Amino acid sequence: MRSANFIDPGQIEMRDDASAPTPAAGEVIVAVQSCGICGSDLHMYRNNSSRDVLVRATPEGYEIPGHEFAGCISAIGDGVSGWAVGDRVVGVTGQGGGMADFVAVPDNPFQLVAMPDGVSFQEAATTEPLADGLQMVRKAAAEPGENVLVFGVGIIGLGVIQAYRAAGAELGALIAVDVHDARLEKALAVGATHAVNARDGDLVAQIQAITGVENDWRGTSANIQVVIDCAGYIKHMPGPPPLETALQLVACENGRIVCFGAYEDKMLIDMMPLIRKQPVIMGSNGYAAEDLTHALQLMRDGSVDRLGLISHSFPLEQIDAAFATQATPQAVKVMIDIRCAVDRPRR
């Protein structure tokens, strides 16, 4: 079968001689139609971050990324019921494999879910990132009138904004922060009230100009009750990590910071605002099973536009160009379009 093969940072290729998987008990084989390049895939592409959990090895030693994809079931393993060959599904794998003709997926509600009619394969391949956003919104529990700031508006952060708008949340300001204008423009298009480029001067001052300044014995902050950090820590980016800025910005009372973005390395940050302001810092890893279904329902109902977030599409044969493009400022979401097939895996 055809598959991607991640070699080293900055090096990825397509192979056409990989062994196709066969379903183990409790698994199905999905013939992949579309697979997205995730932010974590991009971290790995830059510097090998989390490679051990982002690729699936073939018997030939090829390492296949891709954990968010959609396609058709092409084979069913022992003990699996309720599915048929040809069913249209979203798959999520814990260790890559989706950037290939075929991938094995465990049959459980966290990793395999049916696609509703009217949702395209490209849209459906963005289900997992939207489900991540739905969980972050739930964890943050923003109250009516509260101001929310989203750090990093790639596909995940944009999904957070879409989730808030689809839920009809009566927020105050919903502020998007990024360093790429293309993503900030998209954030405004999907519902952010303000877009701030962190390269345009003092970020704390820019946010305070929007929300006002809080200044008391606990320190100086913006009137931001919720910060959702989808950026994490990118080693080559100048300035303090977003978590440090979040601690500076978050309100002096009842502040919440949700951390989702990956950390490429250890980092040094000033933690004193954590002591003075006593915000709650919580991690968010993935989603609840029902978030996958909810995400697909939002797409089916037209409550969110996921196709509009796909900035580029490449065939599997151009996997190297796809990853290089995802690393550019112009890219929002890059999709690998493979194909849909309902035949059984071939060798």
Coordinates of C-alpha atoms in Angstrom, one line a residue:
M1 CA 0.0 0.0 0.0
R2 CA 1.0 3.7 -0.2
S3 CA 2.0 5.3 3.0
A4 CA 3.9 8.3 4.4
N5 CA 7.2 7.6 5.9
F6 CA 8.6 10.1 8.5
I7 CA 12.4 9.9 8.4
D8 CA 13.8 12.8 10.4
P9 CA 12.8 16.4 11.2
G10 CA 12.1 18.1 7.9
Q11 CA 12.2 14.8 6.0
I12 CA 9.0 12.9 5.1
E13 CA 8.3 10.9 1.9
M14 CA 5.7 8.6 0.4
R15 CA 6.3 4.9 0.0
D16 CA 4.3 2.6 -2.3
D17 CA 5.5 -0.7 -0.9
A18 CA 4.3 -0.7 2.7
S19 CA 2.5 -3.8 4.1
A20 CA -1.2 -3.1 4.6
P21 CA -2.6 -3.8 8.1
T22 CA -5.0 -6.7 8.8
P23 CA -7.6 -6.3 11.5
A24 CA -6.8 -7.8 14.9
A25 CA -9.7 -8.9 17.1
G26 CA -11.7 -5.8 18.1
E27 CA -10.4 -3.7 15.2
V28 CA -11.6 -2.5 11.8
I29 CA -9.5 -1.5 8.8
V30 CA -10.3 2.0 7.5
A31 CA -9.6 2.9 3.8
V32 CA -8.5 6.5 4.4
Q33 CA -10.0 9.3 2.4
S34 CA -8.7 12.4 4.1
C35 CA -6.2 12.9 7.0
G36 CA -5.2 16.1 8.6
I37 CA -1.8 17.3 9.7
C38 CA -2.1 18.0 13.4
G39 CA -0.2 20.6 15.4
S40 CA 1.6 17.8 17.2
D41 CA 2.6 16.3 13.8
L42 CA 4.2 19.6 13.0
H43 CA 6.1 19.7 16.3
M44 CA 7.5 16.3 15.4
Y45 CA 8.3 17.5 11.9
R46 CA 10.3 20.4 13.3
N47 CA 12.3 18.7 16.1
N48 CA 11.1 15.1 16.7
S49 CA 8.9 16.0 19.6
S50 CA 6.7 13.1 20.8
R51 CA 7.8 11.0 17.8
D52 CA 7.3 7.8 19.9
V53 CA 3.6 8.4 20.2
L54 CA 2.8 10.0 16.8
V55 CA 3.9 7.4 14.3
R56 CA 3.0 3.8 13.6
A57 CA 5.8 1.5 12.2
T58 CA 5.2 -0.9 9.4
P59 CA 7.1 -4.2 9.0
E60 CA 9.4 -2.5 6.6
G61 CA 10.3 0.1 9.2
Y62 CA 8.4 3.0 7.7
E63 CA 6.9 5.4 10.3
I64 CA 3.4 6.6 9.4
P65 CA 2.0 9.8 11.1
G66 CA -1.6 10.8 11.1
H67 CA -4.1 10.3 13.9
E68 CA -7.2 12.3 12.7
F69 CA -8.8 11.0 9.5
A70 CA -12.0 9.8 7.8
G71 CA -12.7 7.0 5.4
C72 CA -14.6 3.8 4.7
I73 CA -14.4 0.5 6.6
S74 CA -12.8 -2.0 4.4
A75 CA -12.3 -5.0 6.7
I76 CA -13.7 -6.1 10.1
G77 CA -11.9 -8.1 12.8
D78 CA -13.2 -10.8 15.1
G79 CA -15.5 -9.7 17.8
V80 CA -16.6 -6.5 16.1
S81 CA -20.3 -5.9 15.6
G82 CA -22.5 -3.1 14.4
W83 CA -20.3 -2.1 11.5
A84 CA -20.3 -3.1 7.8
V85 CA -17.8 -2.9 5.0
G86 CA -18.3 0.5 3.3
D87 CA -19.5 2.3 6.3
R88 CA -18.3 5.9 6.4
V89 CA -16.4 6.6 9.6
V90 CA -14.2 9.0 11.5
G91 CA -11.1 7.3 13.0
V92 CA -8.7 8.5 15.7
T93 CA -5.6 6.5 16.5
G94 CA -3.4 6.8 19.5
Q95 CA -0.2 6.3 17.5
G96 CA -0.5 7.6 13.9
G97 CA -1.0 5.4 10.8
G98 CA -3.6 7.5 9.1
M99 CA -1.5 8.9 6.3
A100 CA -1.7 5.7 4.3
D101 CA -4.2 3.8 2.2
F102 CA -5.3 1.7 5.1
V103 CA -5.1 2.0 8.9
A104 CA -6.3 -0.3 11.7
V105 CA -8.7 1.4 14.2
P106 CA -9.9 -0.1 17.5
D107 CA -13.7 -0.4 17.8
N108 CA -14.6 1.9 20.7
P109 CA -16.5 5.2 20.9
F110 CA -13.3 7.2 21.5
Q111 CA -11.7 6.1 18.2
L112 CA -14.4 5.1 15.8
V113 CA -17.6 6.9 15.1
A114 CA -20.1 6.9 12.2
M115 CA -20.2 9.9 9.8
P116 CA -23.7 11.4 9.4
D117 CA -25.1 12.0 5.9
G118 CA -24.2 15.3 4.4
V119 CA -20.8 15.6 6.0
S120 CA -17.8 15.3 3.6
F121 CA -14.7 13.3 4.3
Q122 CA -12.6 16.4 4.5
E123 CA -14.9 18.0 7.1
A124 CA -15.0 14.7 9.0
A125 CA -11.2 14.5 9.2
T126 CA -11.4 17.6 11.4
T127 CA -13.7 16.0 13.9
E128 CA -11.0 15.2 16.5
P129 CA -9.7 18.7 16.7
L130 CA -13.2 20.1 17.1
A131 CA -13.9 17.5 19.8
D132 CA -10.8 18.7 21.6
G133 CA -12.2 22.3 21.5
L134 CA -15.5 21.2 22.9
Q135 CA -13.8 19.6 25.9
M136 CA -11.8 22.8 26.5
V137 CA -14.9 24.9 26.4
R138 CA -16.6 22.6 28.9
K139 CA -13.6 22.6 31.3
A140 CA -13.3 26.4 31.2
A141 CA -17.0 26.8 32.1
A142 CA -17.2 30.5 31.0
E143 CA -20.0 32.4 32.6
P144 CA -22.2 35.0 30.8
G145 CA -20.3 38.2 30.3
E146 CA -16.9 36.8 31.0
N147 CA -14.0 37.6 28.7
V148 CA -12.2 34.7 27.1
L149 CA -8.8 34.7 25.4
V150 CA -7.6 31.9 23.0
F151 CA -3.8 31.6 22.5
G152 CA -3.0 30.0 19.1
V153 CA -5.7 29.9 16.5
G154 CA -4.7 27.0 14.3
I155 CA -7.4 24.4 13.7
I156 CA -7.7 23.7 17.5
G157 CA -8.0 27.3 18.6
L158 CA -10.4 28.1 15.8
G159 CA -12.5 25.1 16.9
V160 CA -12.6 26.6 20.4
I161 CA -14.1 29.8 19.0
Q162 CA -16.5 27.8 16.8
A163 CA -17.6 25.8 19.8
Y164 CA -18.4 28.9 21.9
R165 CA -20.4 30.4 19.0
A166 CA -22.2 27.2 18.2
A167 CA -23.2 26.9 21.9
G168 CA -24.6 30.5 21.9
A169 CA -22.4 31.5 24.8
E170 CA -23.0 35.0 25.9
L171 CA -19.5 36.0 26.4
G172 CA -17.9 39.5 26.8
A173 CA -14.9 39.6 24.5
L174 CA -13.7 36.5 22.7
I175 CA -10.1 37.4 21.9
A176 CA -7.9 35.5 19.4
V177 CA -4.1 35.8 19.8
D178 CA -1.6 34.4 17.2
V179 CA 1.4 35.5 15.3
H180 CA 0.0 34.8 11.8
D181 CA -2.4 37.3 10.2
A182 CA -4.1 34.6 8.0
R183 CA -5.2 32.7 11.1
L184 CA -6.3 35.8 12.9
E185 CA -8.5 36.8 10.0
K186 CA -10.0 33.3 10.1
A187 CA -10.6 33.7 13.8
L188 CA -12.6 36.9 13.2
A189 CA -14.6 35.1 10.5
V190 CA -15.7 32.3 12.8
G191 CA -16.7 34.5 15.7
A192 CA -13.8 36.1 17.6
T193 CA -14.6 39.7 18.7
H194 CA -10.9 40.8 18.6
A195 CA -7.8 39.5 16.9
V196 CA -4.4 40.4 18.3
N197 CA -1.0 39.7 16.7
A198 CA 1.6 39.1 19.4
R199 CA 4.3 40.5 17.1
D200 CA 2.6 43.9 17.1
G201 CA 4.1 45.2 20.4
D202 CA 3.5 44.5 24.1
L203 CA 0.9 41.7 24.2
V204 CA -0.3 42.4 27.7
A205 CA -0.8 46.1 26.9
Q206 CA -2.7 45.2 23.7
I207 CA -5.1 42.9 25.7
Q208 CA -5.5 45.5 28.5
A209 CA -6.5 48.1 25.9
I210 CA -9.4 45.8 24.9
T211 CA -10.6 44.6 28.3
G212 CA -9.3 47.2 30.8
V213 CA -6.7 47.0 33.5
E214 CA -7.0 45.4 36.9
N215 CA -4.5 46.6 39.4
D216 CA -4.4 45.8 43.1
W217 CA -2.2 44.2 45.7
R218 CA -2.2 41.0 43.8
G219 CA -0.7 42.5 40.7
T220 CA -1.7 44.0 37.4
S221 CA -3.8 42.0 35.0
A222 CA -6.4 42.3 32.2
N223 CA -10.0 41.6 32.8
I224 CA -9.7 38.1 31.4
Q225 CA -11.5 35.4 33.3
V226 CA -10.6 32.5 30.9
V227 CA -7.4 31.8 29.0
I228 CA -7.3 28.8 26.7
D229 CA -3.8 28.0 25.6
C230 CA -3.7 26.1 22.3
A231 CA -0.2 27.2 21.5
G232 CA 1.9 25.5 24.2
Y233 CA 5.6 26.1 23.9
I234 CA 7.4 26.4 20.6
K235 CA 11.1 26.6 21.2
H236 CA 12.0 28.9 18.3
M237 CA 9.3 31.5 19.1
P238 CA 10.7 34.7 20.7
G239 CA 9.2 36.1 24.0
P240 CA 7.8 34.4 27.1
P241 CA 5.8 31.2 26.7
P242 CA 2.0 31.7 26.4
L243 CA 1.5 30.2 29.9
E244 CA 3.6 33.0 31.5
T245 CA 1.6 35.6 29.6
A246 CA -1.6 33.9 30.6
L247 CA -0.7 34.2 34.2
Q248 CA 0.0 37.9 33.7
L249 CA -3.3 38.5 31.9
V250 CA -5.7 36.4 33.9
A251 CA -8.0 38.2 36.3
C252 CA -7.2 38.5 39.9
E253 CA -10.3 36.6 41.0
N254 CA -11.7 33.3 39.6
G255 CA -9.3 33.1 36.7
R256 CA -9.1 29.8 34.8
I257 CA -6.3 28.7 32.4
V258 CA -6.8 25.7 30.2
C259 CA -3.6 24.2 28.8
F260 CA -3.8 22.1 25.6
G261 CA -0.9 23.1 23.3
A262 CA 2.1 20.8 23.3
Y263 CA 5.4 21.7 24.9
E264 CA 8.4 21.1 22.7
D265 CA 10.8 21.3 25.7
K266 CA 11.2 22.4 29.3
M267 CA 10.8 26.1 29.9
L268 CA 11.4 28.8 32.5
I269 CA 8.4 31.0 33.5
D270 CA 7.6 33.5 36.2
M271 CA 5.1 31.7 38.5
M272 CA 4.5 34.4 41.1
P273 CA 1.2 35.5 39.5
L274 CA 0.0 32.0 40.2
I275 CA 0.5 32.6 43.9
R276 CA -0.9 36.1 44.0
K277 CA -3.9 35.6 41.8
Q278 CA -4.7 32.0 42.7
P279 CA -6.1 31.0 39.2
V280 CA -7.0 27.4 38.4
I281 CA -4.7 25.9 35.8
M282 CA -6.0 22.7 34.3
G283 CA -4.8 20.5 31.5
S284 CA -7.0 19.2 28.7
N285 CA -6.0 16.1 26.8
G286 CA -8.3 15.0 24.1
Y287 CA -12.0 14.8 24.4
A288 CA -14.9 12.8 25.8
A289 CA -16.4 10.2 23.5
E290 CA -19.6 12.2 23.2
D291 CA -17.6 15.2 21.9
L292 CA -16.8 13.3 18.7
T293 CA -20.5 12.7 18.0
H294 CA -21.3 16.3 19.0
A295 CA -18.7 17.7 16.6
L296 CA -20.1 15.7 13.7
Q297 CA -23.6 16.9 14.6
L298 CA -22.5 20.5 14.5
M299 CA -21.0 19.9 11.0
R300 CA -24.2 18.1 9.8
D301 CA -26.4 20.9 11.1
G302 CA -24.3 23.7 9.6
S303 CA -23.6 25.1 13.0
V304 CA -19.8 25.2 12.2
D305 CA -18.0 25.6 8.9
R306 CA -15.0 23.2 9.0
L307 CA -14.3 23.2 5.3
G308 CA -13.6 26.9 5.5
L309 CA -10.7 26.1 7.9
I310 CA -8.9 23.9 5.4
S311 CA -6.5 26.2 3.7
H312 CA -4.6 23.6 1.6
S313 CA -5.0 20.1 0.3
F314 CA -2.4 17.7 -1.1
P315 CA -2.4 14.1 -2.4
L316 CA -0.4 11.6 -0.5
E317 CA 2.3 11.7 -3.2
Q318 CA 3.1 15.3 -2.2
I319 CA 3.3 14.6 1.6
D320 CA 6.6 16.5 1.8
A321 CA 5.1 19.6 0.3
A322 CA 2.0 19.2 2.6
F323 CA 4.2 19.3 5.8
A324 CA 6.3 22.1 4.5
T325 CA 3.2 24.1 3.8
Q326 CA 1.7 23.4 7.2
A327 CA 4.8 25.1 8.7
T328 CA 4.2 28.3 6.8
P329 CA 2.3 31.4 8.1
Q330 CA -0.3 31.1 5.3
A331 CA -1.5 27.7 6.4
V332 CA -4.4 27.1 8.7
K333 CA -5.2 23.4 8.2
V334 CA -3.5 21.2 5.6
M335 CA -5.3 18.1 4.5
I336 CA -3.9 15.0 3.0
D337 CA -6.5 13.7 0.5
I338 CA -5.8 10.0 -0.1
R339 CA -9.0 8.3 -1.5
C340 CA -11.9 6.3 -0.4
A341 CA -12.0 2.6 -1.1
V342 CA -14.2 -0.2 0.2
D343 CA -12.1 -3.1 -1.2
R344 CA -10.2 -5.2 1.2
P345 CA -6.6 -4.2 2.1
R346 CA -4.1 -5.2 -0.6
R347 CA -0.4 -5.9 -0.4

